Coordinates of C-alpha atoms and ligand atoms in Angstrom, one line a residue:
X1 CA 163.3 412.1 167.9
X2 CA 167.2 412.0 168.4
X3 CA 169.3 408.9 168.0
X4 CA 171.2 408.8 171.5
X5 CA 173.9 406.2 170.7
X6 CA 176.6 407.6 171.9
X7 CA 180.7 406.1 173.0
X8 CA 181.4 406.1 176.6
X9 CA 184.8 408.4 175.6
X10 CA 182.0 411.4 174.0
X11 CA 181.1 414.4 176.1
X12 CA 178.3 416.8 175.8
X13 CA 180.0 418.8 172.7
X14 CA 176.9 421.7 173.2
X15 CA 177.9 422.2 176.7
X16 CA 180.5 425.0 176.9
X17 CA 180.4 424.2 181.0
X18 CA 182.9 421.1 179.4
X19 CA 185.4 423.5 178.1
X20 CA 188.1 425.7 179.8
X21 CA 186.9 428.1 177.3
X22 CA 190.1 429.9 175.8
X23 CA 189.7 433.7 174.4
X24 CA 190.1 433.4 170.5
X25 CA 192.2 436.3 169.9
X26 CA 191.8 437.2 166.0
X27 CA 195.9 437.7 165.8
X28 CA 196.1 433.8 165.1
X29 CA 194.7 434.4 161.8
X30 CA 196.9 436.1 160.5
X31 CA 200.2 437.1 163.0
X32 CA 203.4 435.4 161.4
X33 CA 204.7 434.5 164.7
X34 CA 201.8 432.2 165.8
X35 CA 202.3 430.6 162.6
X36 CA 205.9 429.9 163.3
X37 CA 204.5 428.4 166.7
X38 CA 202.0 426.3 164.9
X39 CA 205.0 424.7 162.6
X40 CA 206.9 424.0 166.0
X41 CA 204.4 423.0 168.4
X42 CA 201.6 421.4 166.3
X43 CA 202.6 420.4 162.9
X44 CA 205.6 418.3 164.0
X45 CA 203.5 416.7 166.7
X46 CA 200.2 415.6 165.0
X47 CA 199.2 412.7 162.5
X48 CA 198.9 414.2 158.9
X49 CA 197.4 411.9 156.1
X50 CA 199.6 411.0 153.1
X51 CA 197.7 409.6 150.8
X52 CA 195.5 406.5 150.4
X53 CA 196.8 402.9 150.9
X54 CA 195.4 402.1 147.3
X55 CA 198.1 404.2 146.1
X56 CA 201.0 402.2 147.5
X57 CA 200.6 398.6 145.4
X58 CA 203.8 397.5 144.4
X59 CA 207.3 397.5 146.3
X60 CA 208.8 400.5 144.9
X61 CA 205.6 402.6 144.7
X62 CA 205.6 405.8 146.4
X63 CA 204.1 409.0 147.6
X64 CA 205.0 412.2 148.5
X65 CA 203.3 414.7 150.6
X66 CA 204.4 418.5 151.3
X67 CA 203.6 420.4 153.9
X68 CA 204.9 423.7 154.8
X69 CA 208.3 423.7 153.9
X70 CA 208.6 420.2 154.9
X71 CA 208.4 417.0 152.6
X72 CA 208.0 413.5 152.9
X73 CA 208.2 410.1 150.6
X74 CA 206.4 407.0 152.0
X75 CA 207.3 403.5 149.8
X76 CA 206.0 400.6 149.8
X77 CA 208.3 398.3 151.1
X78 CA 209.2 394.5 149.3
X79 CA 207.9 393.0 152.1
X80 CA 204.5 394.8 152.0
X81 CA 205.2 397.1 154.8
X82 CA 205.1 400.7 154.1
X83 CA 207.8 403.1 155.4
X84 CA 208.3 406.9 155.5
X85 CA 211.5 409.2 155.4
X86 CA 212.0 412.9 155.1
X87 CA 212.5 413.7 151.5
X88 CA 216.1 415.4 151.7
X89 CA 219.1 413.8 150.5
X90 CA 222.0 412.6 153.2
X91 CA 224.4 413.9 150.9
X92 CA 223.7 417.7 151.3
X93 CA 220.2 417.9 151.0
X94 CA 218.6 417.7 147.7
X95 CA 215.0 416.7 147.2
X96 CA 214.9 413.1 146.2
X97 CA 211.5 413.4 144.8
X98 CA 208.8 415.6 143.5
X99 CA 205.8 413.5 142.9
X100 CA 204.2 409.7 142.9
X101 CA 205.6 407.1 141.0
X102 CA 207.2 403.9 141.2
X103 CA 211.2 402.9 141.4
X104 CA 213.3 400.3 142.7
X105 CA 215.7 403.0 144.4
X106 CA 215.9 406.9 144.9
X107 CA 218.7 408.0 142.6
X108 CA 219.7 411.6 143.5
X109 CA 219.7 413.9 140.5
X110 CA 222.9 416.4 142.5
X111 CA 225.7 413.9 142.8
X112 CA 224.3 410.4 142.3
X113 CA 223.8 408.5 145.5
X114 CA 221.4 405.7 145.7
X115 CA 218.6 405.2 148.3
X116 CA 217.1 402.1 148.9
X117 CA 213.6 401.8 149.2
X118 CA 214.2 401.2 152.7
X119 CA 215.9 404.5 153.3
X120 CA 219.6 403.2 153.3
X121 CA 222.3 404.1 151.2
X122 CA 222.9 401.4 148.6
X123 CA 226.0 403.2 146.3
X124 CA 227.5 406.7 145.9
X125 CA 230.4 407.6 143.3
X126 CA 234.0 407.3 144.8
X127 CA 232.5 405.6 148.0
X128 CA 237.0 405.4 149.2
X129 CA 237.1 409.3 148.8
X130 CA 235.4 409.8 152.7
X131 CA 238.5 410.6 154.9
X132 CA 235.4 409.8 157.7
X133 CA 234.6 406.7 155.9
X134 CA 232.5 405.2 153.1
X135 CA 229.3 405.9 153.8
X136 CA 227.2 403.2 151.9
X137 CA 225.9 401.0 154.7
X138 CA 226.3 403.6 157.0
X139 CA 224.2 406.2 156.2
X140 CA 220.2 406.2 156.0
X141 CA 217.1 408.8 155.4
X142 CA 215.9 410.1 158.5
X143 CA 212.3 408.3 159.6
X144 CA 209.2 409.6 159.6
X145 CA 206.5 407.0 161.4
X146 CA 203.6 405.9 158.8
X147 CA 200.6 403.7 159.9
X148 CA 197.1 403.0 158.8
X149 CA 193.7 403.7 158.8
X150 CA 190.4 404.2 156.8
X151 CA 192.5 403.1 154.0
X152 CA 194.2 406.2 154.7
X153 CA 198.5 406.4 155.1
X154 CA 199.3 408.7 157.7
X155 CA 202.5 409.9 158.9
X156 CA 203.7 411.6 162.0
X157 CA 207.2 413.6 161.9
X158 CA 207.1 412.8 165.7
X159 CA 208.8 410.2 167.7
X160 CA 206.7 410.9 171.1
X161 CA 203.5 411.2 169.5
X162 CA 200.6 408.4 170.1
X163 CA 200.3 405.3 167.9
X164 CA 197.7 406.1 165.7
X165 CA 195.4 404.4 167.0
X166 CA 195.5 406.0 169.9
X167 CA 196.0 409.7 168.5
X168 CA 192.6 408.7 167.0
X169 CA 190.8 407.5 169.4
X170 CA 188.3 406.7 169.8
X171 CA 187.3 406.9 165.8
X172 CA 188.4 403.9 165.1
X173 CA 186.3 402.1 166.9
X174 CA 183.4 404.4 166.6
X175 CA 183.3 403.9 162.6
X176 CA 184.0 400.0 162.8
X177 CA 181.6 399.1 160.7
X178 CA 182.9 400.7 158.0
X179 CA 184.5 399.2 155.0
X180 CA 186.5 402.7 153.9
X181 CA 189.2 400.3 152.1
X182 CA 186.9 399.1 149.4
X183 CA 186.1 402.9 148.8
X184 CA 187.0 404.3 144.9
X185 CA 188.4 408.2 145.1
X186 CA 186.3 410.1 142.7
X187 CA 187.3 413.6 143.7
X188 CA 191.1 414.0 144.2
X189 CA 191.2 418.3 144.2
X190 CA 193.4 420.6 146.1
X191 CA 192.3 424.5 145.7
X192 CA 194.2 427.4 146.9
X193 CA 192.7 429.8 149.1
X194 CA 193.4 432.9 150.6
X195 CA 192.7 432.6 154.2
X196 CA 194.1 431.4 157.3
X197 CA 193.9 427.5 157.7
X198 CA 192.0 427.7 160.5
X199 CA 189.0 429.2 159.3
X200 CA 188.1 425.4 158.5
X201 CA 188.9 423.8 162.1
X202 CA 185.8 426.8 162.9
X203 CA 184.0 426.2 159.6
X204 CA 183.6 422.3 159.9
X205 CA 183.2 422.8 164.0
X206 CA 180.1 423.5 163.7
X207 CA 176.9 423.3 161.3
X208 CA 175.0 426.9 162.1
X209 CA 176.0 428.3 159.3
X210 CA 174.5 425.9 157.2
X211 CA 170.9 427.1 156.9
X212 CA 172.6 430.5 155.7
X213 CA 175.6 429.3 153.8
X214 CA 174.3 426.0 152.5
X215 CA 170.2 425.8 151.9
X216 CA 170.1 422.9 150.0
X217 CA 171.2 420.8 152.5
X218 CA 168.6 421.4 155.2
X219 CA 165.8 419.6 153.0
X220 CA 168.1 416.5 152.9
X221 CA 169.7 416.3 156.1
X222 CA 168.2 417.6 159.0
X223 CA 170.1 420.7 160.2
X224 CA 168.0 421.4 163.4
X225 CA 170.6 421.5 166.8
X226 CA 167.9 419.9 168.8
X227 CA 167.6 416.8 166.9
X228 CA 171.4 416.7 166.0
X229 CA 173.7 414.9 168.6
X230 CA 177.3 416.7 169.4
X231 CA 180.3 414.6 170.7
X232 CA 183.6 415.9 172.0
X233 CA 186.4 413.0 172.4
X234 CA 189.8 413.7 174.9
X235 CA 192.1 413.8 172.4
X236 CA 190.4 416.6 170.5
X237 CA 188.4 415.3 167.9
X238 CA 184.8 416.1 167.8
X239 CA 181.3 414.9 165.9
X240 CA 177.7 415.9 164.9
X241 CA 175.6 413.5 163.6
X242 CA 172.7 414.9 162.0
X243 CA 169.7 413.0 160.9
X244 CA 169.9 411.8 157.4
X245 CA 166.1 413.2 157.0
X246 CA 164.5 416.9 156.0
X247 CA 164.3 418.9 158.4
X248 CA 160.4 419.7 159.6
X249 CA 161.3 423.8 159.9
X250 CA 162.7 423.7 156.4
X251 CA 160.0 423.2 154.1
X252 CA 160.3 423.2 150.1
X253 CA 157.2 425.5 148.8
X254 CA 154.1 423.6 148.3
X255 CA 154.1 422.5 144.8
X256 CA 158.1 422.1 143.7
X257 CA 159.5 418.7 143.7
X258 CA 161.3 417.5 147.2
X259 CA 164.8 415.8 146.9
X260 CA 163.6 413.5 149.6
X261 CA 161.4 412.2 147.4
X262 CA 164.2 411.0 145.2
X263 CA 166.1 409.7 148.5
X264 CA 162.6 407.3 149.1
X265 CA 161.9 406.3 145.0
X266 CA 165.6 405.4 145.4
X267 CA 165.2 402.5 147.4
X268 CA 161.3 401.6 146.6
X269 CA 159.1 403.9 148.3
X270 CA 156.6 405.7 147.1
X271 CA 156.9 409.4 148.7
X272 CA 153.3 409.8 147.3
X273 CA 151.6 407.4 150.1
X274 CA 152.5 409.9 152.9
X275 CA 149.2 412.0 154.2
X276 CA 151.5 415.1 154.8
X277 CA 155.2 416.9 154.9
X278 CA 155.4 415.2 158.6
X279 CA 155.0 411.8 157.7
X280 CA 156.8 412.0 154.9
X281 CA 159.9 413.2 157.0
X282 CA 158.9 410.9 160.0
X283 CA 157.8 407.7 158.7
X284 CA 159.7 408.4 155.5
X285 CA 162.9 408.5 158.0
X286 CA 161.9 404.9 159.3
X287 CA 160.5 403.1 155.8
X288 CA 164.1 403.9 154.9
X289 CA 165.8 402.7 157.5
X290 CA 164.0 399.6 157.3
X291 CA 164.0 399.2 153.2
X292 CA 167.8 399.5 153.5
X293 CA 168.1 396.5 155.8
X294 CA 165.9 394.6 153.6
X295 CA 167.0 395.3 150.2
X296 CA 171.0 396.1 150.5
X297 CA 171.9 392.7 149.8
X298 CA 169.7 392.5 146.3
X299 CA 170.8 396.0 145.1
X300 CA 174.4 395.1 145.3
X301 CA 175.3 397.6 148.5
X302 CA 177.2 395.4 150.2
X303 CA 179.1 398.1 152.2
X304 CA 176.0 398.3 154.5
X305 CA 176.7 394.6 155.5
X306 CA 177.7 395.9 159.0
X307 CA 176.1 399.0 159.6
X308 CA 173.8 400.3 162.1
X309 CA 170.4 401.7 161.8
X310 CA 172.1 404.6 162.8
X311 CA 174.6 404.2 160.1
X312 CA 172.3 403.3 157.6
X313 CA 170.7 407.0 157.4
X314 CA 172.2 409.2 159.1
X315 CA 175.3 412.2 158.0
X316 CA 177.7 412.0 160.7
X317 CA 180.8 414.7 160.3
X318 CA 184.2 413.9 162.5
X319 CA 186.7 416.8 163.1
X320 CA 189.8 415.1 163.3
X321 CA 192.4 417.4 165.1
X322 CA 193.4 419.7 163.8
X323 CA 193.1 420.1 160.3
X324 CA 190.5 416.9 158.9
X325 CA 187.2 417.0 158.3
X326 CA 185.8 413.2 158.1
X327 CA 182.2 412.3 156.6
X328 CA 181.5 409.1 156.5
X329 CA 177.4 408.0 156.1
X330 CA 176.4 404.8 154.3
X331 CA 176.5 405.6 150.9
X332 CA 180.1 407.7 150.6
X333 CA 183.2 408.9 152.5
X334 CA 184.3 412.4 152.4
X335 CA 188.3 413.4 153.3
X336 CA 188.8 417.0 153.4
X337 CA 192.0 418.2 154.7
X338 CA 193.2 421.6 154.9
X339 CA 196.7 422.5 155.0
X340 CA 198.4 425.8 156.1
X341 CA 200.5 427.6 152.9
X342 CA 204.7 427.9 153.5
X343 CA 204.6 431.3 154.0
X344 CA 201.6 433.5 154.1
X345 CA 199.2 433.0 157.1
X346 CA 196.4 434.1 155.0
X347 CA 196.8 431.5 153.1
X348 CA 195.8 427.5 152.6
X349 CA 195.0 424.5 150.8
X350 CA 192.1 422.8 150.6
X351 CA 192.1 418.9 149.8
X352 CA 188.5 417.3 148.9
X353 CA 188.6 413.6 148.5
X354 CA 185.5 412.1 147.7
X355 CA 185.3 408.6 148.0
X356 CA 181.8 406.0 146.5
X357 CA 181.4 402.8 146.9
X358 CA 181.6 400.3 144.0
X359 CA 178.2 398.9 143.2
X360 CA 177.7 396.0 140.7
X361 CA 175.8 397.6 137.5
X362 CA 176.2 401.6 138.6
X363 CA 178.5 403.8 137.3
X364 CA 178.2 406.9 139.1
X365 CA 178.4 408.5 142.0
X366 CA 175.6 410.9 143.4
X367 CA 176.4 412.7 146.4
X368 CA 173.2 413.3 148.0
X369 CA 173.8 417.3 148.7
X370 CA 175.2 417.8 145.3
X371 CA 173.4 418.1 141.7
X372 CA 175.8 416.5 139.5
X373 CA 176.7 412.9 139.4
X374 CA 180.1 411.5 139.5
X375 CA 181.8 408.8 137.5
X376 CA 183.0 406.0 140.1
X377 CA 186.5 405.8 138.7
X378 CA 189.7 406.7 140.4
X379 CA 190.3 410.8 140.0
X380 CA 193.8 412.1 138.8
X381 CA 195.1 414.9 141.4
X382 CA 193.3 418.1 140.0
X383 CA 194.9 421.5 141.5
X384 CA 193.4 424.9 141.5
X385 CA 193.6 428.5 142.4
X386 CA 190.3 429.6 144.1
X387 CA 190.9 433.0 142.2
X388 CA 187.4 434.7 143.3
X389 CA 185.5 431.8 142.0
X390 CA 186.8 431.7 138.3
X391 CA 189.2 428.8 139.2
X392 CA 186.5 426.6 141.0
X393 CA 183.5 427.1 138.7
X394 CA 182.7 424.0 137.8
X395 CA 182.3 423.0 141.7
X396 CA 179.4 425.0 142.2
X397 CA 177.2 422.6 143.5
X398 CA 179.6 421.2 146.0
X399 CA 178.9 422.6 149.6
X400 CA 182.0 423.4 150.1
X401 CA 182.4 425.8 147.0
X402 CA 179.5 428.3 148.8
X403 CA 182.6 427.7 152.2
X404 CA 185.3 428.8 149.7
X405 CA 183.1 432.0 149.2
X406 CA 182.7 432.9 152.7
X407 CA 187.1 433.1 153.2
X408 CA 187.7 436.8 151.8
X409 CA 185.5 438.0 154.1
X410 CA 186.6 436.6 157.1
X411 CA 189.9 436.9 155.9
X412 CA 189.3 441.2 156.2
X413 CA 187.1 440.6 159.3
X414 CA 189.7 439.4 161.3
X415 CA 191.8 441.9 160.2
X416 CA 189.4 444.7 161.4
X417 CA 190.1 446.0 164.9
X418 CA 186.2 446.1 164.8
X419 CA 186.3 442.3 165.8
X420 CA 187.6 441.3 169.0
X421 CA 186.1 437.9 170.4
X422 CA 183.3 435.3 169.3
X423 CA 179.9 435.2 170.4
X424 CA 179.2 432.1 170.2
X425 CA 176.0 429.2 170.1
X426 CA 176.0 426.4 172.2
X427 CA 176.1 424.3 169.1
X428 CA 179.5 426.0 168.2
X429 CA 180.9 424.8 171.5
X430 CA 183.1 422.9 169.0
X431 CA 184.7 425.6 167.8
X432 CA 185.8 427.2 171.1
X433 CA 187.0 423.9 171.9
X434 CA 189.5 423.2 168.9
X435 CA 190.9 426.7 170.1
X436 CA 191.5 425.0 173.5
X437 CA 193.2 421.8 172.1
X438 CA 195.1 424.2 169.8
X439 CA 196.1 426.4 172.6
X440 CA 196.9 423.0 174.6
X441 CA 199.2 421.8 171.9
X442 CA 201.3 425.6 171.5
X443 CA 201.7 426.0 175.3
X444 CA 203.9 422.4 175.2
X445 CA 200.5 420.2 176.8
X446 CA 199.2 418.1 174.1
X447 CA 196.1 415.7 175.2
X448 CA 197.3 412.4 176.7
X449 CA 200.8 412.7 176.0
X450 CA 202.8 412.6 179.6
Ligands
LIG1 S1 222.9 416.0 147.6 FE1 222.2 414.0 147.0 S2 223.9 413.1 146.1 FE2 224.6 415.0 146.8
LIG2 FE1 179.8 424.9 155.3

């Protein structure tokens, strides 16, 4: 049984026949040059996300987010708009900030001037010593565009580029019934890795590696290609949505206690009343489907007002071009965003947000492919170096940590002139088609943008 609900904009994303189907030469993993390319053609074209709008609650509160060598500050403005400049004085250049906070101008610590939360300059020392003329009322930060969604900031260093909403299309509409805003972040951690950033565009492209990489999650969320539905969207973004239910060829050996059983006690029902593992799955599937609709109101879930059958079980995963993996199912909201390093190629960051939503009378968060429960409180910014593991050990039981593994490897494999071209599955038609968006973007032809 496959849920077939599907948005006119979707295309078959397990049909390579829909691709032009690019070569993925391994140089772009680590060649300098493409790099340089990427900061020119794609970084300065796309929507990156700057923080949460939670973050931003007074005038005078503000952000910052690097990338690459560039940096921005987005403010909240005193009329409740938000607004985004570069973060380099109009003096002669010095950063005007290093990290959140909250000011009523930008004082800059090399010769004084003073930026207004709305990016003019407000006062500078000896304002009658500019032969050109004073510059206070003349001069402003240079704009970056900042807009909204998902309770997401998101910024674009681009004039040209789409509105938003459009760049994202059509996500916005397809997770409508969403109520991301009310969402608490209870994992706010950036780890440094060594690989190229794109080995995540791949990575989250596609979910064959799970069974392999990941085996806890196939007894929770169903992993088989056949049952899963694949969606490719014009502007490059992509989506599986997998069945939030065990899969039938992944069994748990007779005897040891199944975490779908939890899943069903969970929300009333007894896994014990089910004549077999195929029921169980099957009807299981449906009893909670329907207990969900019944009892959402009662338990205090009132983020499922709106959602869909669909919605109600099921683990849908967005790639949002090019660098943003998106996970939103009924019961949390995972941001993971992955972010080239200055410098070295072989490098990157890896941002995990997890988001819960607030229940009346629970406290903590469990993530329903992960062991250990999380307090629903807003998470400080936590930063650390992947250092073979020792760095990350407390994340073991995330997913992603047993992803983090798998980078030195494929870091040397693409090195090797052993490796020359994927072989790829039609379920990783995903991958070869971020390549082709990618490629789309470097030679100057961005989707939608003429
Ligand atoms: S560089 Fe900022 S005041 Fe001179
Ligand atoms: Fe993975």
């Amino acid at each position: 049984m496959r849920a077939d609900v599907k948005h006119p904009l979707a295309i078959d994303g397990k049909n390579p026949n829909n691709l032009r189907g690019d070569p993925i030469p391994r140089e772009r993993y680590y060649s300098r040059e493409f790099m340089a390319r990427e900061w020119e053609r794609l970084w300065t074209k796309v929507w990156h996300i700057g923080g949460r709008v939670n973050q931003l609650v007074e005038p005078g509160d503000f952000i910052v987010d690097d990338f690459m060598h560039e940096s921005v500050i987005i403010t909240k403005q005193k009329d409740g708009s938000l607004k985004g400049y570069y973060n380099a004085c109009g003096h002669r250049a010095q950063r005007l900030a290093w990290d959140k906070g909250s000011v009523d101008h930008f004082t800059c610590s090399y010769h004084g001037w003073t930026w207004g939360l709305d990016g003019g300059l407000k006062d500078c020392p000896d304002r009658d010593d500019f032969p050109q003329g004073d510059p206070v009322g003349k001069l402003k930060l240079i704009d970056v565009r900042v807009d909204t969604w998902a309770g997401l900031i998101w910024y674009s260093m681009d004039k040209e580029a789409p509105e938003l909403i459009d760049y994202l299309a059509p996500l916005p509409e397809v997770y409508k019934n969403h109520q991301f805003e009310k969402t608490v972040r209870v994992q706010w951690i950036r780890v440094a890795l060594d690989c190229n950033w794109k080995f995540w565009s791949d990575n989250f492209a596609e979910s064959y590696h799970t069974r392999t990489a990941h085996p806890q999650v196939p007894p929770i969320i169903d992993q088989d290609h056949f049952t899963s539905r694949y969606e490719m969207f014009p502007m490059g973004h992509a989506r599986i949505i997998q069945m939030g239910r065990p899969s039938l060829r992944d069994r748990v050996p007779e005897g040891e206690p199944h975490p779908f059983d939890q899943v069903l006690q969970r929300w009333g029902i007894n896994p014990k009343k089910y004549p077999d593992y195929e029921s169980k799955v099957m009807q299981g599937w449906l009893d909670l489907k329907k207990a969900k609709k019944s009892l959402w109101k009662e338990k205090g879930y009132l983020h499922y007002e709106n959602l869909t059958d669909e919605e109600l079980t099921e683990s849908p995963f967005a790639e949002i071009f090019p660098n943003i993996a998106f996970g939103a199912s009924a019961d949390s909201f995972s941001v993971f965003r992955w972010l080239p390093h200055p410098d070295d190629p072989e490098k990157c960051f890896f941002d995990m947000w997890s988001m819960a939503y607030p229940v009346e009378g629970e406290s903590e968060f469990v993530n329903r492919t992960a062991l250990n429960p999380i307090a629903i409180e807003e998470a400080e910014f936590d930063f650390r170096e992947y250092n073979n593991g020792e760095g990350v050990q407390d994340l073991s039981d995330q997913v992603v940590y047993q992803d983090w593994q798998l980078n030195a490897g494929q870091k040397s494999g693409w090195r090797s002139r052993g490796y020359q071209e994927p072989y790829l599955a039609a379920q990783e038609t995903r991958v070869r088609r971020f390549h082709d968006i990618l490629n789309d973007y470097l030679t100057g032809n961005p989707p939608n943008q003429h």
